[in-house]
Short mmCIF file of C-alpha atoms in Angstrom, two decimals:
data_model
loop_
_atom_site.label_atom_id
_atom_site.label_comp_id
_atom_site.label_asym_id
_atom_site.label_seq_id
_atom_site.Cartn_x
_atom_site.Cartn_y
_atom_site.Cartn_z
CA UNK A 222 12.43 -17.26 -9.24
CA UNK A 223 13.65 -17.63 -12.84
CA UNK A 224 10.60 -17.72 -15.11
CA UNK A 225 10.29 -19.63 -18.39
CA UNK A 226 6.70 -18.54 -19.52
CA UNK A 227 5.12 -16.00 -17.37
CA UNK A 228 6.17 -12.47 -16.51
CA UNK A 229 4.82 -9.29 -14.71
CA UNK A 230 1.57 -10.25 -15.94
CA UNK A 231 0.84 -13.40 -17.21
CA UNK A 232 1.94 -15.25 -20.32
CA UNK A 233 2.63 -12.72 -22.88
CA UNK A 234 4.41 -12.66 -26.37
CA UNK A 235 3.59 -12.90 -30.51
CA UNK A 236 0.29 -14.72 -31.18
CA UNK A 237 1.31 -18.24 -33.10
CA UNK A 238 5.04 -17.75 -31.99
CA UNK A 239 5.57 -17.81 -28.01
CA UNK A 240 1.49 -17.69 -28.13
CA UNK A 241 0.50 -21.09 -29.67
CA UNK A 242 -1.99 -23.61 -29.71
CA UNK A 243 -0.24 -26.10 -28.35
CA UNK A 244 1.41 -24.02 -25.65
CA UNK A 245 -2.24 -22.53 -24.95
CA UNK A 246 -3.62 -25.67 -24.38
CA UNK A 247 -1.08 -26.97 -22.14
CA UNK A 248 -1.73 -23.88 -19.82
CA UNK A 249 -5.35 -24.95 -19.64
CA UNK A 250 -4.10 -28.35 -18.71
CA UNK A 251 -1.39 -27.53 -15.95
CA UNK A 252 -3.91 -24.35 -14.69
CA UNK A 253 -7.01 -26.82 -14.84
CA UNK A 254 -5.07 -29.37 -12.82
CA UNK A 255 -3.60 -27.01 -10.55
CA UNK A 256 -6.68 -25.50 -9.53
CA UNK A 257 -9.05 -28.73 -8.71
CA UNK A 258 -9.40 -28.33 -5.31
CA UNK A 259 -12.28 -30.89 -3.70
CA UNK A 260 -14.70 -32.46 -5.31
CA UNK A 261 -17.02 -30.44 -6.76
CA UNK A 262 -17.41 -29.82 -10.66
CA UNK A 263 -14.76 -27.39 -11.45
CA UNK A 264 -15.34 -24.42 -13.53
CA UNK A 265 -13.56 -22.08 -15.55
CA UNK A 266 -14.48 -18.57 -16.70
CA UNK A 267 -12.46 -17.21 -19.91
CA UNK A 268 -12.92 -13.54 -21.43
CA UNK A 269 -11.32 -11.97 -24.06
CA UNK A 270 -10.26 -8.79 -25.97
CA UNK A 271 -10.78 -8.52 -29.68
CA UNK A 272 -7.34 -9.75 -31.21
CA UNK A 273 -7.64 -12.05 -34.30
CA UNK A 274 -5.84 -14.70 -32.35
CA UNK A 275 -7.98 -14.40 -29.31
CA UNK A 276 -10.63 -17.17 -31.57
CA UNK A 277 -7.21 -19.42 -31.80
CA UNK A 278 -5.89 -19.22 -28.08
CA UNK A 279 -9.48 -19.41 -26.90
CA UNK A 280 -10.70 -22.68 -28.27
CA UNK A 281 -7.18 -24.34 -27.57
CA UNK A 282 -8.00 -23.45 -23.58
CA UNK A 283 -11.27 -25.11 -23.95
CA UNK A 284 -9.33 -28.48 -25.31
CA UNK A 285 -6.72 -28.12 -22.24
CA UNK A 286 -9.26 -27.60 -19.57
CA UNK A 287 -11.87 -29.63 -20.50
CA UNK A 288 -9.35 -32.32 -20.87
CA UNK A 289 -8.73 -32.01 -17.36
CA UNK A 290 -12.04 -31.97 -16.21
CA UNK A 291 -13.20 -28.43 -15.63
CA UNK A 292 -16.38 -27.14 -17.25
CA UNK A 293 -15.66 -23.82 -18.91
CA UNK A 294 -17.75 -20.57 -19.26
CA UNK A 295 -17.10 -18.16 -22.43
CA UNK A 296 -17.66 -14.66 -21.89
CA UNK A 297 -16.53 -13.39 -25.31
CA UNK A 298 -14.77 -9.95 -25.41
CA UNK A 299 -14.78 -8.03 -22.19
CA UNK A 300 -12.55 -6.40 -20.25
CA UNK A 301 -10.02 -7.28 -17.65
CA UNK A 302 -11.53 -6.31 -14.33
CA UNK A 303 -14.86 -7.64 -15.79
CA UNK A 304 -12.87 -11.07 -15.71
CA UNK A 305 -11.62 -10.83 -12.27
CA UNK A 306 -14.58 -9.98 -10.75
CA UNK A 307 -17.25 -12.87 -12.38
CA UNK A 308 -14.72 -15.06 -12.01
CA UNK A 309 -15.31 -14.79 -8.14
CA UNK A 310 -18.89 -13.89 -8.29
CA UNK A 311 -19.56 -16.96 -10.40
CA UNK A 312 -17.78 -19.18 -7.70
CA UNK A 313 -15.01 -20.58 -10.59
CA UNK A 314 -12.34 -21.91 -9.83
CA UNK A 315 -10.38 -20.19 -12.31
CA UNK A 316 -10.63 -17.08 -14.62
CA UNK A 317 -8.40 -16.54 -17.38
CA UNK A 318 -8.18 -13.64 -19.70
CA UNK A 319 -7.04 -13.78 -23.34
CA UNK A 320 -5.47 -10.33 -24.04
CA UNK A 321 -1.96 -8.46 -24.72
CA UNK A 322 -3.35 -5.42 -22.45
CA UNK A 323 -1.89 -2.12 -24.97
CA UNK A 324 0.81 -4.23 -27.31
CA UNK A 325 -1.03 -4.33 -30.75
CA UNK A 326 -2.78 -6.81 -32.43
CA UNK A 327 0.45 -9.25 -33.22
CA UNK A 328 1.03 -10.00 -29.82
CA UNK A 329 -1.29 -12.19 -27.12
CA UNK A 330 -1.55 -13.38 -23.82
CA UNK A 331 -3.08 -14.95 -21.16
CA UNK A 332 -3.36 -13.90 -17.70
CA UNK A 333 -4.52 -16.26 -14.81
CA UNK A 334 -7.23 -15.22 -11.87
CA UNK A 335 -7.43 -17.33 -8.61
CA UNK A 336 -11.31 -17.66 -7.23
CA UNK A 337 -11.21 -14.49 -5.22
CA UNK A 338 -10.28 -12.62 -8.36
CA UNK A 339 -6.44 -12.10 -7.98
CA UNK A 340 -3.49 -12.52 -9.99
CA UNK A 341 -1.36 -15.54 -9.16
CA UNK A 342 0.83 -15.34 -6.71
CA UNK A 343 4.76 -16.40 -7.43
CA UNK A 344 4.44 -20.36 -6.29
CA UNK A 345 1.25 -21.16 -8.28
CA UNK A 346 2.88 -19.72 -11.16
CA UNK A 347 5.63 -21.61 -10.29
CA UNK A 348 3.43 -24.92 -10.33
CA UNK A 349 1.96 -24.41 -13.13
CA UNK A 350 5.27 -23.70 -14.79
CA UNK A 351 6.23 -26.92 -13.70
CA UNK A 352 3.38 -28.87 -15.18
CA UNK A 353 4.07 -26.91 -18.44
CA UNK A 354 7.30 -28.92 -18.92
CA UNK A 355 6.22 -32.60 -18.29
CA UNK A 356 4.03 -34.85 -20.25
CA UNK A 357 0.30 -34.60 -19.05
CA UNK A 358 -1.19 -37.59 -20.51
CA UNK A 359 -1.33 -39.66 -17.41
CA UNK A 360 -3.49 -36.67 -15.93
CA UNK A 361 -5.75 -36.25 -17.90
CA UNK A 362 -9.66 -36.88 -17.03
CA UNK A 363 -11.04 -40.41 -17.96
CA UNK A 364 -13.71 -39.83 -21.14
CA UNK A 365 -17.03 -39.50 -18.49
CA UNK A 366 -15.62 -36.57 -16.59
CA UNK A 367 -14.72 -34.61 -19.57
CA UNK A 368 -15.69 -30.64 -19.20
CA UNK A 369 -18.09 -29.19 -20.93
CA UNK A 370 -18.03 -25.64 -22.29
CA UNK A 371 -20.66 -23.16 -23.26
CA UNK A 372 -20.91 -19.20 -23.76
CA UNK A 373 -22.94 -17.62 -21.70
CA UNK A 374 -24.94 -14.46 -21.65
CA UNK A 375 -25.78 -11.52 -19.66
CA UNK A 376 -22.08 -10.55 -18.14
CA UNK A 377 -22.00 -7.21 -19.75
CA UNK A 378 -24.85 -6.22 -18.12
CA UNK A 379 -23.59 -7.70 -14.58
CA UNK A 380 -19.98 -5.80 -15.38
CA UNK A 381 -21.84 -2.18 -16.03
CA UNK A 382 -24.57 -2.85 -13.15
CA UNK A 383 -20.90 -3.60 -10.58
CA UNK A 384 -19.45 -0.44 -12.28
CA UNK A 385 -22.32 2.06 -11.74
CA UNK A 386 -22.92 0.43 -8.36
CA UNK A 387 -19.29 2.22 -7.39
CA UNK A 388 -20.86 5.51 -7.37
CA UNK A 389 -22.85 6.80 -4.81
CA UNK A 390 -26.60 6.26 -5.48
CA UNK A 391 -27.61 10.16 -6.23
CA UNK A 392 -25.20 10.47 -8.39
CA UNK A 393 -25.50 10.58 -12.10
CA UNK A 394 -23.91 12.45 -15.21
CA UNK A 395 -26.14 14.32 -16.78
CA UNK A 396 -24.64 17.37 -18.32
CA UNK A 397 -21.77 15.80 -19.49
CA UNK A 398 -20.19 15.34 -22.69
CA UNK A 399 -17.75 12.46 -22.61
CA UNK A 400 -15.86 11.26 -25.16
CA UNK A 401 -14.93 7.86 -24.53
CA UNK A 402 -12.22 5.95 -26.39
CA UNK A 403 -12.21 2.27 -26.14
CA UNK A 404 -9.19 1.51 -28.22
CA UNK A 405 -10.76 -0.63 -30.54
CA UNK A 406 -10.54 -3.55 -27.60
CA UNK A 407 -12.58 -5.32 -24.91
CA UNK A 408 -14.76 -2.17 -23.34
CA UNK A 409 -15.98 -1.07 -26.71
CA UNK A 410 -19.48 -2.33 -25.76
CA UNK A 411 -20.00 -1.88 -22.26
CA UNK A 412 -18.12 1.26 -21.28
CA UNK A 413 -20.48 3.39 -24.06
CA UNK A 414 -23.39 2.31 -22.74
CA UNK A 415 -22.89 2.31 -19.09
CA UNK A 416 -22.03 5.83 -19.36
CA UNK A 417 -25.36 6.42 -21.21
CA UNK A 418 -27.22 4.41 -18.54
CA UNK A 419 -25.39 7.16 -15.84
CA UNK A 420 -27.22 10.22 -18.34
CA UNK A 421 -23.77 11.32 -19.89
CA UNK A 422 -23.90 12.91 -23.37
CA UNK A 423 -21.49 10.07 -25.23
CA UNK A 424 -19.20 10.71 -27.83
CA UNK A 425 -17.43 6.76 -28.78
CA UNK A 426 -14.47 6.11 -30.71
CA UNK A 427 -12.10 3.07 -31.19
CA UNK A 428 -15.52 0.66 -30.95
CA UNK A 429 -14.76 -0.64 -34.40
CA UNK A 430 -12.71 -3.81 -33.93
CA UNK A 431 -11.32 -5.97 -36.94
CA UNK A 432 -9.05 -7.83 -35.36
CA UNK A 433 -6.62 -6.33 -36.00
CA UNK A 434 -6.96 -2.42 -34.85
CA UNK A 435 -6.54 -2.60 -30.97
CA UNK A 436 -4.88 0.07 -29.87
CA UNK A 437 -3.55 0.83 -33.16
CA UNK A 438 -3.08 4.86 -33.36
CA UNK A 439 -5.58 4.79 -30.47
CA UNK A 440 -6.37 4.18 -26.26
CA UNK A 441 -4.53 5.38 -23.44
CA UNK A 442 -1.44 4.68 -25.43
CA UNK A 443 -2.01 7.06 -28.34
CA UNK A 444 -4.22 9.54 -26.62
CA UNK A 445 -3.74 12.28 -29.47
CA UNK A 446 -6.89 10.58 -30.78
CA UNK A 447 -8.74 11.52 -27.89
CA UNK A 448 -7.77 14.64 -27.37
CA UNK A 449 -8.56 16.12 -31.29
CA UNK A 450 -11.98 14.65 -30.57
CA UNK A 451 -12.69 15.92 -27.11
CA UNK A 452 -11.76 19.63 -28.95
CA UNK A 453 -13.57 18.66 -31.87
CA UNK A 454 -16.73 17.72 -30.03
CA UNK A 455 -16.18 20.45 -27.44
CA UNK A 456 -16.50 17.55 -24.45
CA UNK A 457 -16.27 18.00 -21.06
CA UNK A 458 -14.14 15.16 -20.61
CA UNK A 459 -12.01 12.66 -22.68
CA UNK A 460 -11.97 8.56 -21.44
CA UNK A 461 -8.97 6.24 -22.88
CA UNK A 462 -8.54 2.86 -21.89
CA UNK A 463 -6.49 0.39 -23.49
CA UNK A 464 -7.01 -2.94 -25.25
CA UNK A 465 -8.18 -4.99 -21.92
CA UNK A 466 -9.77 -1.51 -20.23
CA UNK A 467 -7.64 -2.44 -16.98
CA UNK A 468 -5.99 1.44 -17.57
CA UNK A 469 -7.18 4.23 -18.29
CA UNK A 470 -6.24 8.11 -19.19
CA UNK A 471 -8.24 10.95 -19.58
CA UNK A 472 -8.33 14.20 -21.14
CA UNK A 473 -9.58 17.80 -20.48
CA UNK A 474 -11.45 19.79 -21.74
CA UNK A 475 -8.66 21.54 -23.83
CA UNK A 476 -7.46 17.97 -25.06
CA UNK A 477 -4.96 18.06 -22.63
CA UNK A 478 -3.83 14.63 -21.08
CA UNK A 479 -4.42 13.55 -17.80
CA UNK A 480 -2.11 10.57 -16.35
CA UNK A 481 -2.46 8.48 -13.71
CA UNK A 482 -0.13 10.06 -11.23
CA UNK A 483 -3.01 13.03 -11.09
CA UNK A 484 -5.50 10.18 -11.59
CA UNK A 485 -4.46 9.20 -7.78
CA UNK A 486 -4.24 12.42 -6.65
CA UNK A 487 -7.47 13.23 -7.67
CA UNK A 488 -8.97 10.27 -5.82
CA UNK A 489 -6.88 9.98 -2.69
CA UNK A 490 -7.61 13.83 -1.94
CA UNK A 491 -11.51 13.24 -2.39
CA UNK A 492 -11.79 9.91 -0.85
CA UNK A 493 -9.14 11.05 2.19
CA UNK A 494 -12.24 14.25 2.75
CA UNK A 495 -14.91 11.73 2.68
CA UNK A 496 -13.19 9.73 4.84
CA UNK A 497 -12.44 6.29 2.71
CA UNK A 498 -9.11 5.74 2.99
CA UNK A 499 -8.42 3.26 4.67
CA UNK A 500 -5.18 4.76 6.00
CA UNK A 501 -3.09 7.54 5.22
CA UNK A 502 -1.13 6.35 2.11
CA UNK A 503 -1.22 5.60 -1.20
CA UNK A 504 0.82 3.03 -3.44
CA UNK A 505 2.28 3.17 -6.03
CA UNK A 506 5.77 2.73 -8.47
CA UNK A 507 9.09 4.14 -8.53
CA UNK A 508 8.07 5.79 -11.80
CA UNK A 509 5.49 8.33 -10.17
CA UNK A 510 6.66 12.06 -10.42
CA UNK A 511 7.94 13.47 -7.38
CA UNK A 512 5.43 16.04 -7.76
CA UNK A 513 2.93 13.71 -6.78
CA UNK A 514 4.90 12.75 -3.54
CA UNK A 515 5.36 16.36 -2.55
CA UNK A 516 1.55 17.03 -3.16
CA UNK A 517 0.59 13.82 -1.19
CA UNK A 518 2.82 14.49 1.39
CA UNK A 519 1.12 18.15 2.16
CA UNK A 520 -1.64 16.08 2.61
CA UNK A 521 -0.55 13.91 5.55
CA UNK A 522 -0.69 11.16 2.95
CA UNK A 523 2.10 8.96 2.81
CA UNK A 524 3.19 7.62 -1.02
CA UNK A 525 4.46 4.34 -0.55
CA UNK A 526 7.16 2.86 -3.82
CA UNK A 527 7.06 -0.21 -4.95
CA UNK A 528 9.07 -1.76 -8.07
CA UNK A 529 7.62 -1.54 -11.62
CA UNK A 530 4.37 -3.41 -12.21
CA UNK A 531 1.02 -3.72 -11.20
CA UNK A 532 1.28 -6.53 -8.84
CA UNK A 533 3.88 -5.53 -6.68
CA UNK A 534 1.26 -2.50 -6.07
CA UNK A 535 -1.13 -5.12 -5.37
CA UNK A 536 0.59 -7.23 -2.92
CA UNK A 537 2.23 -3.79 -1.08
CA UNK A 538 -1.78 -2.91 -0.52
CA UNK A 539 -2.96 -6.02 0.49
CA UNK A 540 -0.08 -6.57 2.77
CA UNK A 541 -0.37 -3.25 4.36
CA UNK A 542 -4.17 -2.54 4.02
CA UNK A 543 -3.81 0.25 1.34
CA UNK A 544 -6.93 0.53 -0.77
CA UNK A 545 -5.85 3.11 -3.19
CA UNK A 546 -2.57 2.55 -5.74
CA UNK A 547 -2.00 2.60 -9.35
CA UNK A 548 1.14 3.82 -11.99
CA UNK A 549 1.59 6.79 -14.23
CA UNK A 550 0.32 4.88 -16.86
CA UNK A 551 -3.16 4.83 -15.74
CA UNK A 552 -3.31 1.09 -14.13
CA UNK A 553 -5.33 2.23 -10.84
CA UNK A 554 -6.24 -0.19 -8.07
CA UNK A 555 -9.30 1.04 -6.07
CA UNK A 556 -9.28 -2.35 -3.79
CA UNK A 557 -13.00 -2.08 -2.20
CA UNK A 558 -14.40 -2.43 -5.80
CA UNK A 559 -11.54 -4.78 -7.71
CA UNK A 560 -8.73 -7.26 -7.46
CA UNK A 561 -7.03 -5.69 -10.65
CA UNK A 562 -6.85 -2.53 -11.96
CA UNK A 563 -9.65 -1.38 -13.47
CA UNK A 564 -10.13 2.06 -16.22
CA UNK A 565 -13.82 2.30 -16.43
CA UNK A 566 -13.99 2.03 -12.78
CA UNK A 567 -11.20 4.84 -12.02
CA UNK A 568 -12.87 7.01 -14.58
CA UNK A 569 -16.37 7.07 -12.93
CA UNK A 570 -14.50 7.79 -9.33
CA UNK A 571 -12.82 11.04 -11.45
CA UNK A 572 -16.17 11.48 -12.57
CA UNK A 573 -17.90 11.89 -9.31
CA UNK A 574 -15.72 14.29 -7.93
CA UNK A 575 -16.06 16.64 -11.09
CA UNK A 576 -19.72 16.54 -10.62
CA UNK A 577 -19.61 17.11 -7.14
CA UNK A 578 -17.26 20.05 -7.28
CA UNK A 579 -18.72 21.47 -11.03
CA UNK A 580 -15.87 22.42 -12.02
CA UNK A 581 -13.84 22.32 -15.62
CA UNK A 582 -11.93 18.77 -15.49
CA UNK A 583 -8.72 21.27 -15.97
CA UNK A 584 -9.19 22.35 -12.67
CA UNK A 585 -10.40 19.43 -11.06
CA UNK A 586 -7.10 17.28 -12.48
CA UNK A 587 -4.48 19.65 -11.93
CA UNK A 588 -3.46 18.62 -8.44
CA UNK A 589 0.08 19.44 -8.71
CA UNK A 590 2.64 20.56 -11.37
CA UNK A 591 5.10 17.72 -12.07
CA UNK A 592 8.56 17.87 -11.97
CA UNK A 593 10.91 17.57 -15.49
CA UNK A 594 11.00 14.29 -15.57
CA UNK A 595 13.61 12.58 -18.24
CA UNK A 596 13.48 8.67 -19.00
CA UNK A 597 16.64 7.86 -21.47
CA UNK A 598 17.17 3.66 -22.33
CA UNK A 599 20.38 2.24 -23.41
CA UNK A 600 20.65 -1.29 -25.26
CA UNK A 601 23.47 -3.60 -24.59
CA UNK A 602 24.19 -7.31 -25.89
CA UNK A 603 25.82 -8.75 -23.73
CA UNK A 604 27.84 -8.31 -19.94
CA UNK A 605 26.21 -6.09 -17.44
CA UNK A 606 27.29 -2.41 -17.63
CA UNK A 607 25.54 -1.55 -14.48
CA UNK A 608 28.35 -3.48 -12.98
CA UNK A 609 31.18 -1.19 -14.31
CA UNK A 610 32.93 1.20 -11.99
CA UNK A 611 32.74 3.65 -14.51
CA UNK A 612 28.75 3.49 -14.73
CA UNK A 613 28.82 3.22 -10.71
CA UNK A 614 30.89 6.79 -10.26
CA UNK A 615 27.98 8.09 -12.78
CA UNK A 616 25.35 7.19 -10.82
CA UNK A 617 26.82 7.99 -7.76
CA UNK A 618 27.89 11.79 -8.62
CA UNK A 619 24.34 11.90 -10.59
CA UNK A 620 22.61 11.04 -6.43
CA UNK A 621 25.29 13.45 -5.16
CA UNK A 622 24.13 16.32 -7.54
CA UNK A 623 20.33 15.58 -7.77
CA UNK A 624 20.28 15.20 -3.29
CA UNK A 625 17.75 17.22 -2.26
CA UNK A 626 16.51 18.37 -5.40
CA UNK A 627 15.56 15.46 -7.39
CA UNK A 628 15.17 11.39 -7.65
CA UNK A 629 17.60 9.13 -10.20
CA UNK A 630 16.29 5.95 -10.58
CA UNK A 631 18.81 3.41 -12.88
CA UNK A 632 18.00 -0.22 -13.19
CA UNK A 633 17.59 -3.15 -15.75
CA UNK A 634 14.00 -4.11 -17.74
CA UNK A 635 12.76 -7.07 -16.67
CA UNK A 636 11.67 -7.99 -20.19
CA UNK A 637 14.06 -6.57 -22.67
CA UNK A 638 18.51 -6.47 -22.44
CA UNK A 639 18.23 -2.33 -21.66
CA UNK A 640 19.02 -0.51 -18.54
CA UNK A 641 16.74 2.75 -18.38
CA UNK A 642 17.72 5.64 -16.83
CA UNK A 643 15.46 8.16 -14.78
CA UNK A 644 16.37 11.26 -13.55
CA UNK A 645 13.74 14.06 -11.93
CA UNK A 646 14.23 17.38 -10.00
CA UNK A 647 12.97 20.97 -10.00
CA UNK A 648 15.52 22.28 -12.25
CA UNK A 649 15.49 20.62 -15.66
CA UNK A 650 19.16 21.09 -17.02
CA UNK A 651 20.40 19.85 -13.93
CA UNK A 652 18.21 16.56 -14.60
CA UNK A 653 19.42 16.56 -18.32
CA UNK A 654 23.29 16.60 -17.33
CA UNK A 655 22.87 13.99 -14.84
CA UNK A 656 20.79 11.27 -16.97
CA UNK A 657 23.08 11.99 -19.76
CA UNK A 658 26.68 11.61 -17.95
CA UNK A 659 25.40 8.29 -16.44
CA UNK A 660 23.85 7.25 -20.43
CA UNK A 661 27.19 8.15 -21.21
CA UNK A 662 29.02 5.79 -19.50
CA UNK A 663 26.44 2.98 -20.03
CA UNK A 664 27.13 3.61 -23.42
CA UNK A 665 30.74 3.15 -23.02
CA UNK A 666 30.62 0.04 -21.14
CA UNK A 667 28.09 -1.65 -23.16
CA UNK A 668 30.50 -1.08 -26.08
CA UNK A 669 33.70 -2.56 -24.07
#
């Protein structure tokens, strides 16, 4: 499907350039008439992270969907997951969050939930897309069944009560210190204090927002921050999430960084012992480090790839009854508790296990040592060099070298005109000469 608006994950791009007014409110329109299904009073839930523009994109919703109908629910800033899940536990129709996950402050988005919580699939995006492009006027509600919106209260506290409710019910945190960075975005409210409520010792930073300071220099994708403070403070355990809180990375006790491939091994080796997974495999990308395969794999658990992005991990665990996946980057899907990824709630599972076994979080997160692992990315304008034969012999002596030994993994972003190049095996200089010859000639035929 060739996309005009939406991407991996919603609608995403520079706040009053690709993100405007006008463009916002014709996605509450198309969404709004998309989703009213029977006839009941539609409604609408819509949360937020802490962007300057988020006040802009926000009110310009309200116009589309109540123009269409649908009553609509402000939560103000909270985080991702927190959207998914009220948006089925409030029976909407609809949830929408406001947010450019990790990109700074100059970009925005807006991501789309289903009633049962999900991400849209392909042909509702599709159909919304459609709408998008034609002239709404004769759709729109007559004046009587205009929505109505109104912000409503309490939905922190029903977020931190579903998050604590993910432990087990002896379980609490006392005689930790956590440090706890909330990137200056969504969870900078909830996230301190529902790790208070569980008795940790809290250390907060990145729970000043402006406007204008999510993830700036901070969250899971600066965790340096983290890290000085955890030694600083001498915590037990550093928490980074990004600007929406659906990712998360932590940190040691040395300040050393924990990422999400030993995120899931951490979890699938616990919950496999207390028998919760649901089968014998875990999901997740083609970026994970073959380190994590080899360790999983000792297990008797199966590590199941799936292309870059969240949802593709998604649909491979729904479709095959998975209910533990995530990326390197932290985005963890724990699919008996949430329909997205969610940090806060992958934290407290890391959590549990470091209180059960007392042990340093060095210990505890060091599943398996991860294989040198180079990522190079070449620009081009125009033409695709992937297509040349001298780019093809690369790749194909690179596979021929690496077999055995190693993973290369060559393709296109989806987003951006560069072709990255990943290359992995036990012996590092090996790895280096292979990602480099095939850079090489990418180089050489993006120049022809």
């Amino acid at each position: 499907m060739s996309r005009k608006y939406f991407g991996t994950d919603g609608i995403r791009g520079r706040a009053n350039g690709l993100i405007t007014p006008e463009l916002a409110m014709k996605v509450g329109q198309a969404a709004g008439l998309v989703f009213q299904r029977g006839d009941h009073r539609h409604r609408v839930v819509i949360g937020k992270d802490t962007r300057l523009s988020g006040y802009m994109i926000e009110y310009a919703l309200v116009a589309g969907f109540t123009s269409v109908g649908m009553d609509v629910l402000l939560l103000g800033p909270i985080p991702t997951p927190a959207v998914a899940m009220l948006t089925k536990s409030m029976r909407a129709d609809l949830g929408v969050m406001i947010s450019a996950s990790h990109n700074l402050f100059e970009d925005n988005g807006i991501k789309l939930f289903g009633p049962l919580g999900f991400k849209l699939s392909d042909d509702v995006e599709k159909q919304i897309e459609q709408l998008l492009d034609e002239n709404l006027d004769r759709k729109l509600t007559q004046s009587a069944s205009l929505g109505r919106a109104r912000r409503i209260d309490g939905v922190h506290d029903r977020y931190i009560e579903f998050a604590k409710r993910t432990l087990p019910r002896d379980l609490n945190l006392e005689g930790l210190r956590v440090v706890v960075d909330c990137a200056h975005g969504a969870a900078y409210r909830v996230v301190p204090e529902a790790l208070w409520e569980l008795g940790a010792d809290v250390i907060s930073i990145g729970v000043e927002p402006d406007g204008f300071n999510i993830n700036k220099d901070c969250g899971s994708t600066a965790p340096e921050a983290l890290s000085r403070k955890v030694r600083e403070m001498r915590a037990d355990i550093g928490i980074a999430l990004d600007g929406d809180a659906d990712r998360v990375i932590l940190a040691d006790e040395r300040g050393h960084v924990v990422d999400g491939d030993q995120l899931l091994a951490v979890i699938a080796q616990s919950w496999q012992e207390d028998g919760r997974l649901s089968k014998p495999g875990v999901v997740s990308t083609v970026m994970s480090n073959l380190g994590l395969e080899r360790f999983l794999d000792g297990l008797g658990i199966e590590l199941v790839r799936t292309p870059v992005g969240d949802r593709y991990v998604l649909e491979q665990m729904l479709a095959n009854g998975y209910n533990v996946g995530g990326e390197p980057s932290g985005h963890i899907i724990l699919s008996d508790y949430a329909t997205t990824g969610d940090g806060f709630v992958s934290a407290l599972q890391v959590l549990a296990v470091v209180q059960k076994l007392r042990r340093p979080v060095s210990e505890v997160c060091r599943r398996f040592d991860p294989l040198p692992q180079i990522l190079k990315n070449v620009r081009y304008r125009t033409g695709k060099p992937l297509d040349a034969a001298e780019v093809k012999s690369a790749i194909f002596e690179g596979e021929r070298r690496l077999n055995g030994h190693g993973r290369l993994l060559v393709r296109s972003s989806g987003t951006e005109p560069v072709i990255r190049v990943m290359g992995e095996g036990d012996d590092r200089i090996l790895v280096e000469e292979v990602v480099d010859h095939i850079v090489s000639a990418l180089g050489h035929a993006a120049a022809a």
